[in-house]
PDB file of C-alpha atoms and ligand atoms in Angstrom:
ATOM      1  CA  MET A 276     -10.935 -12.745 -14.227  1.00 84.00           C
ATOM      2  CA  ARG A 277     -10.853 -13.439 -10.501  1.00 97.00           C
ATOM      3  CA  LYS A 278     -12.838 -10.962  -8.291  1.00 98.00           C
ATOM      4  CA  LYS A 279     -11.191  -8.469  -6.062  1.00 98.00           C
ATOM      5  CA  ILE A 280     -12.635  -8.442  -2.659  1.00 98.00           C
ATOM      6  CA  VAL A 281     -12.600  -6.541   0.539  1.00 98.00           C
ATOM      7  CA  ALA A 282     -14.573  -8.379   3.286  1.00 99.00           C
ATOM      8  CA  GLY A 283     -15.187  -7.164   6.829  1.00 99.00           C
ATOM      9  CA  ASN A 284     -15.533  -9.602   9.682  1.00 98.00           C
ATOM     10  CA  TRP A 285     -17.124  -7.841  12.498  1.00 98.00           C
ATOM     11  CA  LYS A 286     -16.573 -10.773  14.905  1.00 98.00           C
ATOM     12  CA  MET A 287     -18.556 -10.424  18.241  1.00 98.00           C
ATOM     13  CA  ASN A 288     -18.656  -6.625  18.102  1.00 98.00           C
ATOM     14  CA  LYS A 289     -21.464  -4.170  17.707  1.00 98.00           C
ATOM     15  CA  ASN A 290     -24.997  -4.312  19.316  1.00 98.00           C
ATOM     16  CA  LEU A 291     -27.886  -4.145  16.821  1.00 98.00           C
ATOM     17  CA  GLN A 292     -28.188  -0.457  16.776  1.00 98.00           C
ATOM     18  CA  GLU A 293     -24.514   0.055  16.441  1.00 98.00           C
ATOM     19  CA  GLY A 294     -24.304  -2.487  13.546  1.00 98.00           C
ATOM     20  CA  VAL A 295     -27.185  -0.710  11.796  1.00 98.00           C
ATOM     21  CA  ALA A 296     -25.486   2.589  12.130  1.00 98.00           C
ATOM     22  CA  LEU A 297     -22.155   1.113  10.664  1.00 98.00           C
ATOM     23  CA  ALA A 298     -24.101  -0.594   7.836  1.00 98.00           C
ATOM     24  CA  THR A 299     -25.899   2.593   7.109  1.00 98.00           C
ATOM     25  CA  GLU A 300     -22.762   4.745   7.047  1.00 98.00           C
ATOM     26  CA  LEU A 301     -20.941   2.221   4.935  1.00 98.00           C
ATOM     27  CA  ASN A 302     -23.757   2.114   2.334  1.00 98.00           C
ATOM     28  CA  GLU A 303     -23.916   5.949   2.083  1.00 98.00           C
ATOM     29  CA  VAL A 304     -20.121   6.361   1.727  1.00 98.00           C
ATOM     30  CA  LEU A 305     -19.917   3.689  -0.971  1.00 98.00           C
ATOM     31  CA  ALA A 306     -22.843   4.950  -2.807  1.00 97.00           C
ATOM     32  CA  ALA A 307     -21.182   8.425  -2.963  1.00 97.00           C
ATOM     33  CA  ASP A 308     -17.844   6.850  -4.130  1.00 97.00           C
ATOM     34  CA  LYS A 309     -18.455   3.418  -5.849  1.00 97.00           C
ATOM     35  CA  PRO A 310     -15.721   0.815  -4.914  1.00 98.00           C
ATOM     36  CA  ASN A 311     -13.298  -0.771  -7.436  1.00 97.00           C
ATOM     37  CA  CYS A 312     -13.806  -4.174  -5.841  1.00 98.00           C
ATOM     38  CA  ASP A 313     -16.531  -6.445  -4.394  1.00 98.00           C
ATOM     39  CA  VAL A 314     -17.285  -5.433  -0.790  1.00 98.00           C
ATOM     40  CA  VAL A 315     -18.697  -7.765   1.775  1.00 99.00           C
ATOM     41  CA  ILE A 316     -19.584  -7.387   5.395  1.00 98.00           C
ATOM     42  CA  CYS A 317     -20.039 -10.290   7.482  1.00 99.00           C
ATOM     43  CA  THR A 318     -21.922  -9.649  10.734  1.00 99.00           C
ATOM     44  CA  PRO A 319     -23.240 -11.402  13.765  1.00 98.00           C
ATOM     45  CA  PHE A 320     -26.313 -13.496  13.112  1.00 98.00           C
ATOM     46  CA  ILE A 321     -28.767 -11.191  14.731  1.00 98.00           C
ATOM     47  CA  HIS A 322     -27.738  -8.191  12.509  1.00 98.00           C
ATOM     48  CA  LEU A 323     -28.172  -9.936   9.219  1.00 98.00           C
ATOM     49  CA  ALA A 324     -31.956  -9.586   8.461  1.00 98.00           C
ATOM     50  CA  THR A 325     -32.033  -5.894   9.512  1.00 98.00           C
ATOM     51  CA  VAL A 326     -28.611  -5.084   7.677  1.00 98.00           C
ATOM     52  CA  SER A 327     -29.793  -6.789   4.590  1.00 98.00           C
ATOM     53  CA  GLY A 328     -32.755  -4.347   4.212  1.00 98.00           C
ATOM     54  CA  ILE A 329     -30.437  -1.263   4.647  1.00 97.00           C
ATOM     55  CA  ILE A 330     -27.556  -2.005   2.221  1.00 98.00           C
ATOM     56  CA  ASN A 331     -27.584  -1.910  -1.519  1.00 98.00           C
ATOM     57  CA  HIS A 332     -26.685  -5.527  -2.416  1.00 98.00           C
ATOM     58  CA  GLU A 333     -25.281  -4.427  -5.754  1.00 97.00           C
ATOM     59  CA  VAL A 334     -22.504  -2.598  -3.945  1.00 97.00           C
ATOM     60  CA  ILE A 335     -22.301  -4.462  -0.544  1.00 98.00           C
ATOM     61  CA  GLY A 336     -22.656  -8.134  -0.197  1.00 98.00           C
ATOM     62  CA  LEU A 337     -23.700  -9.578   3.223  1.00 98.00           C
ATOM     63  CA  GLY A 338     -22.353 -12.655   4.919  1.00 99.00           C
ATOM     64  CA  ALA A 339     -22.582 -14.534   8.279  1.00 99.00           C
ATOM     65  CA  GLU A 340     -19.642 -15.395  10.421  1.00 99.00           C
ATOM     66  CA  ASN A 341     -20.591 -19.055  10.868  1.00 98.00           C
ATOM     67  CA  CYS A 342     -23.391 -21.538  10.276  1.00 98.00           C
ATOM     68  CA  ALA A 343     -24.482 -24.897  11.806  1.00 98.00           C
ATOM     69  CA  ASP A 344     -23.077 -28.188  10.601  1.00 98.00           C
ATOM     70  CA  LYS A 345     -26.564 -29.587  10.696  1.00 98.00           C
ATOM     71  CA  ALA A 346     -29.421 -28.808   8.260  1.00 98.00           C
ATOM     72  CA  SER A 347     -32.182 -28.333  10.756  1.00 98.00           C
ATOM     73  CA  GLY A 348     -33.930 -29.712  13.816  1.00 98.00           C
ATOM     74  CA  ALA A 349     -33.283 -30.082  17.546  1.00 98.00           C
ATOM     75  CA  TYR A 350     -29.950 -28.114  17.827  1.00 98.00           C
ATOM     76  CA  THR A 351     -30.634 -25.506  20.368  1.00 98.00           C
ATOM     77  CA  GLY A 352     -28.886 -22.232  19.826  1.00 98.00           C
ATOM     78  CA  GLU A 353     -27.619 -23.114  16.306  1.00 98.00           C
ATOM     79  CA  VAL A 354     -28.304 -21.185  13.068  1.00 98.00           C
ATOM     80  CA  SER A 355     -28.550 -23.065   9.763  1.00 99.00           C
ATOM     81  CA  ALA A 356     -27.095 -22.163   6.432  1.00 99.00           C
ATOM     82  CA  GLU A 357     -30.682 -22.109   5.081  1.00 99.00           C
ATOM     83  CA  MET A 358     -31.659 -19.587   7.833  1.00 99.00           C
ATOM     84  CA  VAL A 359     -28.621 -17.365   6.810  1.00 99.00           C
ATOM     85  CA  LYS A 360     -29.537 -17.484   3.252  1.00 98.00           C
ATOM     86  CA  SER A 361     -33.165 -16.459   4.143  1.00 98.00           C
ATOM     87  CA  THR A 362     -32.023 -13.197   5.539  1.00 98.00           C
ATOM     88  CA  GLY A 363     -30.721 -12.199   2.118  1.00 98.00           C
ATOM     89  CA  ALA A 364     -27.097 -12.934   2.866  1.00 98.00           C
ATOM     90  CA  GLU A 365     -25.069 -14.205   0.013  1.00 98.00           C
ATOM     91  CA  TYR A 366     -21.794 -15.363   2.076  1.00 99.00           C
ATOM     92  CA  VAL A 367     -20.766 -17.285   5.115  1.00 99.00           C
ATOM     93  CA  ILE A 368     -17.217 -17.294   6.788  1.00 99.00           C
ATOM     94  CA  LEU A 369     -16.328 -20.692   7.666  1.00 99.00           C
ATOM     95  CA  GLY A 370     -13.051 -22.109   9.176  1.00 98.00           C
ATOM     96  CA  HIS A 371     -11.933 -18.887  10.984  1.00 98.00           C
ATOM     97  CA  SER A 372      -9.049 -19.776  13.420  1.00 98.00           C
ATOM     98  CA  GLU A 373     -11.103 -18.443  16.257  1.00 98.00           C
ATOM     99  CA  ARG A 374     -13.984 -20.942  15.605  1.00 98.00           C
ATOM    100  CA  ARG A 375     -11.213 -23.827  15.076  1.00 98.00           C
ATOM    101  CA  GLU A 376      -9.492 -22.969  18.337  1.00 97.00           C
ATOM    102  CA  TYR A 377     -12.201 -21.827  20.806  1.00 98.00           C
ATOM    103  CA  TYR A 378     -15.142 -23.860  19.530  1.00 98.00           C
ATOM    104  CA  ASN A 379     -13.237 -27.161  18.307  1.00 98.00           C
ATOM    105  CA  GLU A 380     -14.283 -26.937  14.799  1.00 98.00           C
ATOM    106  CA  THR A 381     -12.423 -29.763  13.026  1.00 98.00           C
ATOM    107  CA  PRO A 382     -11.771 -30.171   9.378  1.00 98.00           C
ATOM    108  CA  ALA A 383     -14.624 -32.746   9.395  1.00 98.00           C
ATOM    109  CA  ILE A 384     -17.113 -30.410  10.975  1.00 98.00           C
ATOM    110  CA  LEU A 385     -16.146 -27.664   8.665  1.00 98.00           C
ATOM    111  CA  LYS A 386     -16.556 -29.979   5.615  1.00 98.00           C
ATOM    112  CA  GLU A 387     -20.303 -30.422   6.796  1.00 98.00           C
ATOM    113  CA  LYS A 388     -20.699 -26.705   7.031  1.00 99.00           C
ATOM    114  CA  VAL A 389     -19.119 -25.982   3.721  1.00 99.00           C
ATOM    115  CA  ASP A 390     -21.450 -28.622   2.050  1.00 98.00           C
ATOM    116  CA  LEU A 391     -24.494 -27.087   3.829  1.00 99.00           C
ATOM    117  CA  ALA A 392     -23.734 -23.558   2.887  1.00 99.00           C
ATOM    118  CA  LEU A 393     -23.035 -24.485  -0.753  1.00 98.00           C
ATOM    119  CA  ALA A 394     -26.330 -26.540  -0.935  1.00 98.00           C
ATOM    120  CA  ASN A 395     -28.262 -23.475   0.353  1.00 98.00           C
ATOM    121  CA  GLY A 396     -26.749 -21.148  -2.273  1.00 98.00           C
ATOM    122  CA  LEU A 397     -24.191 -19.273  -0.050  1.00 99.00           C
ATOM    123  CA  LYS A 398     -20.692 -18.356  -1.148  1.00 98.00           C
ATOM    124  CA  VAL A 399     -18.115 -19.528   1.380  1.00 99.00           C
ATOM    125  CA  ILE A 400     -15.152 -17.481   2.547  1.00 99.00           C
ATOM    126  CA  PHE A 401     -13.044 -20.234   3.912  1.00 99.00           C
ATOM    127  CA  CYS A 402     -10.268 -19.397   6.199  1.00 98.00           C
ATOM    128  CA  ILE A 403      -6.914 -21.159   6.387  1.00 98.00           C
ATOM    129  CA  GLY A 404      -3.763 -20.144   8.186  1.00 98.00           C
ATOM    130  CA  GLU A 405      -1.038 -21.326  10.580  1.00 97.00           C
ATOM    131  CA  SER A 406       0.020 -20.532  14.213  1.00 96.00           C
ATOM    132  CA  LEU A 407       3.255 -18.781  15.101  1.00 94.00           C
ATOM    133  CA  ALA A 408       4.753 -22.097  16.415  1.00 95.00           C
ATOM    134  CA  GLN A 409       3.891 -23.649  13.007  1.00 96.00           C
ATOM    135  CA  ARG A 410       5.446 -20.778  11.126  1.00 95.00           C
ATOM    136  CA  GLU A 411       8.583 -21.065  13.164  1.00 93.00           C
ATOM    137  CA  ALA A 412       8.754 -24.646  12.391  1.00 96.00           C
ATOM    138  CA  ASN A 413       8.199 -23.762   8.722  1.00 96.00           C
ATOM    139  CA  GLU A 414       5.020 -25.791   8.502  1.00 98.00           C
ATOM    140  CA  GLN A 415       2.839 -23.201   7.069  1.00 97.00           C
ATOM    141  CA  ASN A 416       2.441 -24.782   3.748  1.00 98.00           C
ATOM    142  CA  ALA A 417       1.653 -28.371   5.000  1.00 98.00           C
ATOM    143  CA  VAL A 418      -0.897 -26.656   7.540  1.00 98.00           C
ATOM    144  CA  VAL A 419      -2.782 -24.770   4.803  1.00 98.00           C
ATOM    145  CA  LYS A 420      -2.800 -27.758   2.514  1.00 98.00           C
ATOM    146  CA  ALA A 421      -4.276 -30.009   5.148  1.00 98.00           C
ATOM    147  CA  GLU A 422      -6.960 -27.446   5.785  1.00 98.00           C
ATOM    148  CA  LEU A 423      -8.015 -27.333   2.196  1.00 98.00           C
ATOM    149  CA  GLU A 424      -7.848 -31.038   1.844  1.00 98.00           C
ATOM    150  CA  GLY A 425      -9.836 -31.577   5.024  1.00 98.00           C
ATOM    151  CA  SER A 426     -12.840 -29.394   4.085  1.00 98.00           C
ATOM    152  CA  VAL A 427     -13.002 -28.053   0.518  1.00 98.00           C
ATOM    153  CA  PHE A 428     -10.967 -30.307  -1.913  1.00 98.00           C
ATOM    154  CA  HIS A 429     -13.815 -32.901  -1.962  1.00 98.00           C
ATOM    155  CA  LEU A 430     -15.925 -30.341  -3.834  1.00 98.00           C
ATOM    156  CA  THR A 431     -16.514 -30.601  -7.571  1.00 98.00           C
ATOM    157  CA  PRO A 432     -14.820 -27.809  -9.693  1.00 98.00           C
ATOM    158  CA  GLU A 433     -18.437 -26.208 -10.235  1.00 97.00           C
ATOM    159  CA  GLN A 434     -18.914 -25.997  -6.378  1.00 98.00           C
ATOM    160  CA  PHE A 435     -15.436 -24.951  -5.815  1.00 98.00           C
ATOM    161  CA  ALA A 436     -16.118 -21.727  -7.940  1.00 98.00           C
ATOM    162  CA  ASN A 437     -18.265 -20.666  -4.898  1.00 98.00           C
ATOM    163  CA  ILE A 438     -15.359 -20.686  -2.479  1.00 98.00           C
ATOM    164  CA  VAL A 439     -13.263 -17.797  -1.652  1.00 98.00           C
ATOM    165  CA  ILE A 440     -10.015 -18.419   0.216  1.00 98.00           C
ATOM    166  CA  ALA A 441      -8.832 -16.246   3.058  1.00 98.00           C
ATOM    167  CA  TYR A 442      -5.367 -16.822   4.150  1.00 98.00           C
ATOM    168  CA  GLU A 443      -5.034 -15.535   7.767  1.00 98.00           C
ATOM    169  CA  PRO A 444      -1.828 -16.319   9.769  1.00 97.00           C
ATOM    170  CA  ILE A 445      -3.057 -16.748  13.304  1.00 96.00           C
ATOM    171  CA  TRP A 446       0.120 -14.666  14.466  1.00 94.00           C
ATOM    172  CA  ALA A 447      -1.031 -11.714  12.605  1.00 93.00           C
ATOM    173  CA  ILE A 448      -4.892 -11.560  13.682  1.00 91.00           C
ATOM    174  CA  GLY A 449      -5.511  -8.712  16.009  1.00 88.00           C
ATOM    175  CA  THR A 450      -1.898  -8.480  16.935  1.00 89.00           C
ATOM    176  CA  GLY A 451      -0.885  -5.498  14.785  1.00 85.00           C
ATOM    177  CA  LYS A 452       1.753  -7.797  13.241  1.00 83.00           C
ATOM    178  CA  THR A 453       1.033  -7.992   9.592  1.00 84.00           C
ATOM    179  CA  ALA A 454       2.794 -10.676   7.370  1.00 87.00           C
ATOM    180  CA  THR A 455       5.095  -8.844   4.979  1.00 94.00           C
ATOM    181  CA  SER A 456       3.781  -8.463   1.474  1.00 96.00           C
ATOM    182  CA  ASP A 457       6.545 -10.895   0.342  1.00 97.00           C
ATOM    183  CA  GLN A 458       5.655 -13.447   3.059  1.00 96.00           C
ATOM    184  CA  ALA A 459       1.894 -13.247   2.114  1.00 97.00           C
ATOM    185  CA  GLU A 460       2.508 -13.394  -1.609  1.00 98.00           C
ATOM    186  CA  GLU A 461       4.735 -16.564  -1.195  1.00 98.00           C
ATOM    187  CA  ILE A 462       2.099 -18.519   0.573  1.00 98.00           C
ATOM    188  CA  HIS A 463      -0.729 -17.205  -1.541  1.00 98.00           C
ATOM    189  CA  ALA A 464       1.070 -18.297  -4.698  1.00 98.00           C
ATOM    190  CA  TYR A 465       1.607 -21.615  -3.008  1.00 98.00           C
ATOM    191  CA  ILE A 466      -2.160 -21.889  -2.188  1.00 98.00           C
ATOM    192  CA  ARG A 467      -2.905 -21.169  -5.861  1.00 98.00           C
ATOM    193  CA  SER A 468      -0.539 -23.859  -6.898  1.00 98.00           C
ATOM    194  CA  ILE A 469      -2.303 -26.551  -4.893  1.00 98.00           C
ATOM    195  CA  ILE A 470      -5.615 -25.519  -6.155  1.00 98.00           C
ATOM    196  CA  ALA A 471      -4.318 -25.732  -9.580  1.00 98.00           C
ATOM    197  CA  ALA A 472      -2.835 -29.140  -8.783  1.00 98.00           C
ATOM    198  CA  GLN A 473      -6.440 -30.280  -7.627  1.00 98.00           C
ATOM    199  CA  TYR A 474      -8.648 -28.549 -10.021  1.00 98.00           C
ATOM    200  CA  GLY A 475      -6.480 -27.248 -12.870  1.00 98.00           C
ATOM    201  CA  ASN A 476      -5.047 -23.820 -13.897  1.00 98.00           C
ATOM    202  CA  GLU A 477      -8.339 -22.177 -14.852  1.00 97.00           C
ATOM    203  CA  VAL A 478     -10.134 -22.869 -11.584  1.00 98.00           C
ATOM    204  CA  ALA A 479      -6.997 -21.633  -9.747  1.00 98.00           C
ATOM    205  CA  GLU A 480      -6.776 -18.496 -11.823  1.00 98.00           C
ATOM    206  CA  ASN A 481     -10.509 -17.834 -10.976  1.00 98.00           C
ATOM    207  CA  THR A 482     -10.132 -18.335  -7.148  1.00 98.00           C
ATOM    208  CA  SER A 483      -9.929 -15.206  -5.056  1.00 98.00           C
ATOM    209  CA  ILE A 484      -7.490 -15.457  -2.290  1.00 98.00           C
ATOM    210  CA  LEU A 485      -7.780 -12.817   0.417  1.00 98.00           C
ATOM    211  CA  TYR A 486      -5.139 -11.895   3.076  1.00 97.00           C
ATOM    212  CA  GLY A 487      -6.229 -11.359   6.590  1.00 97.00           C
ATOM    213  CA  GLY A 488      -4.330 -10.290   9.704  1.00 96.00           C
ATOM    214  CA  SER A 489      -3.960  -6.758  10.926  1.00 95.00           C
ATOM    215  CA  CYS A 490      -4.716  -5.484   7.484  1.00 96.00           C
ATOM    216  CA  LYS A 491      -5.297  -1.764   7.372  1.00 96.00           C
ATOM    217  CA  ALA A 492      -5.409   1.249   5.011  1.00 97.00           C
ATOM    218  CA  SER A 493      -1.667   1.898   5.356  1.00 97.00           C
ATOM    219  CA  ASN A 494      -0.519  -1.684   4.374  1.00 96.00           C
ATOM    220  CA  ALA A 495      -3.344  -2.793   2.095  1.00 98.00           C
ATOM    221  CA  PRO A 496      -2.023  -1.114  -1.025  1.00 97.00           C
ATOM    222  CA  GLU A 497       1.314  -2.965  -0.758  1.00 97.00           C
ATOM    223  CA  LEU A 498      -0.349  -6.297  -0.015  1.00 97.00           C
ATOM    224  CA  PHE A 499      -2.986  -5.931  -2.704  1.00 98.00           C
ATOM    225  CA  ALA A 500      -0.316  -5.002  -5.423  1.00 97.00           C
ATOM    226  CA  LYS A 501       0.980  -8.580  -5.096  1.00 98.00           C
ATOM    227  CA  PRO A 502      -0.200 -10.910  -8.021  1.00 98.00           C
ATOM    228  CA  ASP A 503      -1.831 -13.575  -5.769  1.00 98.00           C
ATOM    229  CA  ILE A 504      -3.333 -11.354  -3.229  1.00 98.00           C
ATOM    230  CA  ASP A 505      -6.945 -10.560  -4.355  1.00 98.00           C
ATOM    231  CA  GLY A 506      -8.054  -8.572  -1.486  1.00 98.00           C
ATOM    232  CA  GLY A 507      -8.385  -8.726   2.354  1.00 98.00           C
ATOM    233  CA  LEU A 508     -10.500 -10.143   5.133  1.00 98.00           C
ATOM    234  CA  ILE A 509     -10.641  -7.387   7.696  1.00 98.00           C
ATOM    235  CA  GLY A 510     -11.405  -7.546  11.374  1.00 98.00           C
ATOM    236  CA  GLY A 511     -10.618  -4.543  13.631  1.00 97.00           C
ATOM    237  CA  ALA A 512     -10.404  -2.136  10.725  1.00 98.00           C
ATOM    238  CA  SER A 513     -14.003  -3.098   9.434  1.00 98.00           C
ATOM    239  CA  LEU A 514     -15.514  -1.765  12.472  1.00 98.00           C
ATOM    240  CA  LYS A 515     -15.343   1.837  11.463  1.00 98.00           C
ATOM    241  CA  ALA A 516     -16.542   3.035   8.071  1.00 98.00           C
ATOM    242  CA  PRO A 517     -13.667   5.363   7.227  1.00 98.00           C
ATOM    243  CA  ASP A 518     -10.952   2.772   8.102  1.00 98.00           C
ATOM    244  CA  PHE A 519     -12.744   0.100   5.990  1.00 98.00           C
ATOM    245  CA  LYS A 520     -13.298   2.559   3.164  1.00 98.00           C
ATOM    246  CA  GLY A 521      -9.471   3.136   3.250  1.00 98.00           C
ATOM    247  CA  ILE A 522      -8.892  -0.388   2.653  1.00 98.00           C
ATOM    248  CA  ILE A 523     -11.395  -0.625  -0.158  1.00 98.00           C
ATOM    249  CA  ASP A 524      -9.719   2.426  -1.798  1.00 98.00           C
ATOM    250  CA  ALA A 525      -6.485   0.509  -1.836  1.00 98.00           C
ATOM    251  CA  TRP A 526      -7.754  -1.014  -5.009  1.00 97.00           C
ATOM    252  CA  LYS A 527      -8.055   2.426  -6.525  1.00 91.00           C
ATOM    253  CA  ALA A 528      -4.236   3.229  -5.852  1.00 72.00           C
TER     254      ALA A 528
HETATM  255  P1  LIG B 137      -7.796  -8.272  12.280  1.00 59.31           P
HETATM  256  O1  LIG B 137      -7.940  -7.532  11.025  1.00 59.31           O
HETATM  257  O2  LIG B 137      -8.350  -7.517  13.425  1.00 59.31           O
HETATM  258  O3  LIG B 137      -6.319  -8.652  12.563  1.00 59.31           O
HETATM  259  O4  LIG B 137      -8.552  -9.601  12.091  1.00 59.31           O
HETATM  260  C1  LIG B 137      -8.378 -10.378  10.984  1.00 59.31           C
HETATM  261  C2  LIG B 137      -9.308 -11.387  10.950  1.00 59.31           C
HETATM  262  O5  LIG B 137      -9.411 -12.460  11.763  1.00 59.31           O
HETATM  263  C3  LIG B 137     -10.521 -11.364   9.953  1.00 59.31           C
HETATM  264  O6  LIG B 137     -11.159 -12.441   9.960  1.00 59.31           O
END
């Protein structure tokens, strides 16, 4: 059975002290009331080593929001997958639309990052999703297919088992505008079908596909009730422990 996952993406929020406070609170809240799903927090690089020492990794997984497309060497300012792994992190988000758009991360660059992350024993939360213009032109299926083909469909089935997909329609990120549960389910089922076409039904059935984009405690139960939605990748609502816990609890509804 595939995993149910609620993952937080802190983005560029929280200084170190604030991040430590949030991780500490979340760790306490989830120790007191065990989640019914896997929980992951993805933090800025500088928080990873400290947060890793605070959380119970049996309950909360830790991830980075990015890693370098090179293994090591003279790449000033970059952070390698090996460095991420050495902090105790288990995950890395790759392919987020903000990285694709603002930092010009192409499918070829993301393919390098995916390969390095997997080679260093990290699981990858790989983000895909269309813009509003692409949705209005009914191109969403072609967009997500090309994103998968460009960066992860070269993997072997064994490697692909370490990929979690996050479908995040760009028009729903931080806008308060969520995809309807039917809209999300339709494209999640399509994504699973193309994974099945590439790797077979068993791999597709075992792949967790998360929804991201203005997901919150009020809409999570309806989204997570859909057969092909296996959890969420949460931005804004992951920055306060009660809000994030509310989404985690959607798996108890
Ligand atoms: P919001 O939940 O703030 O819309 O962000 C979603 C997201 O981009 C998670 O990666």
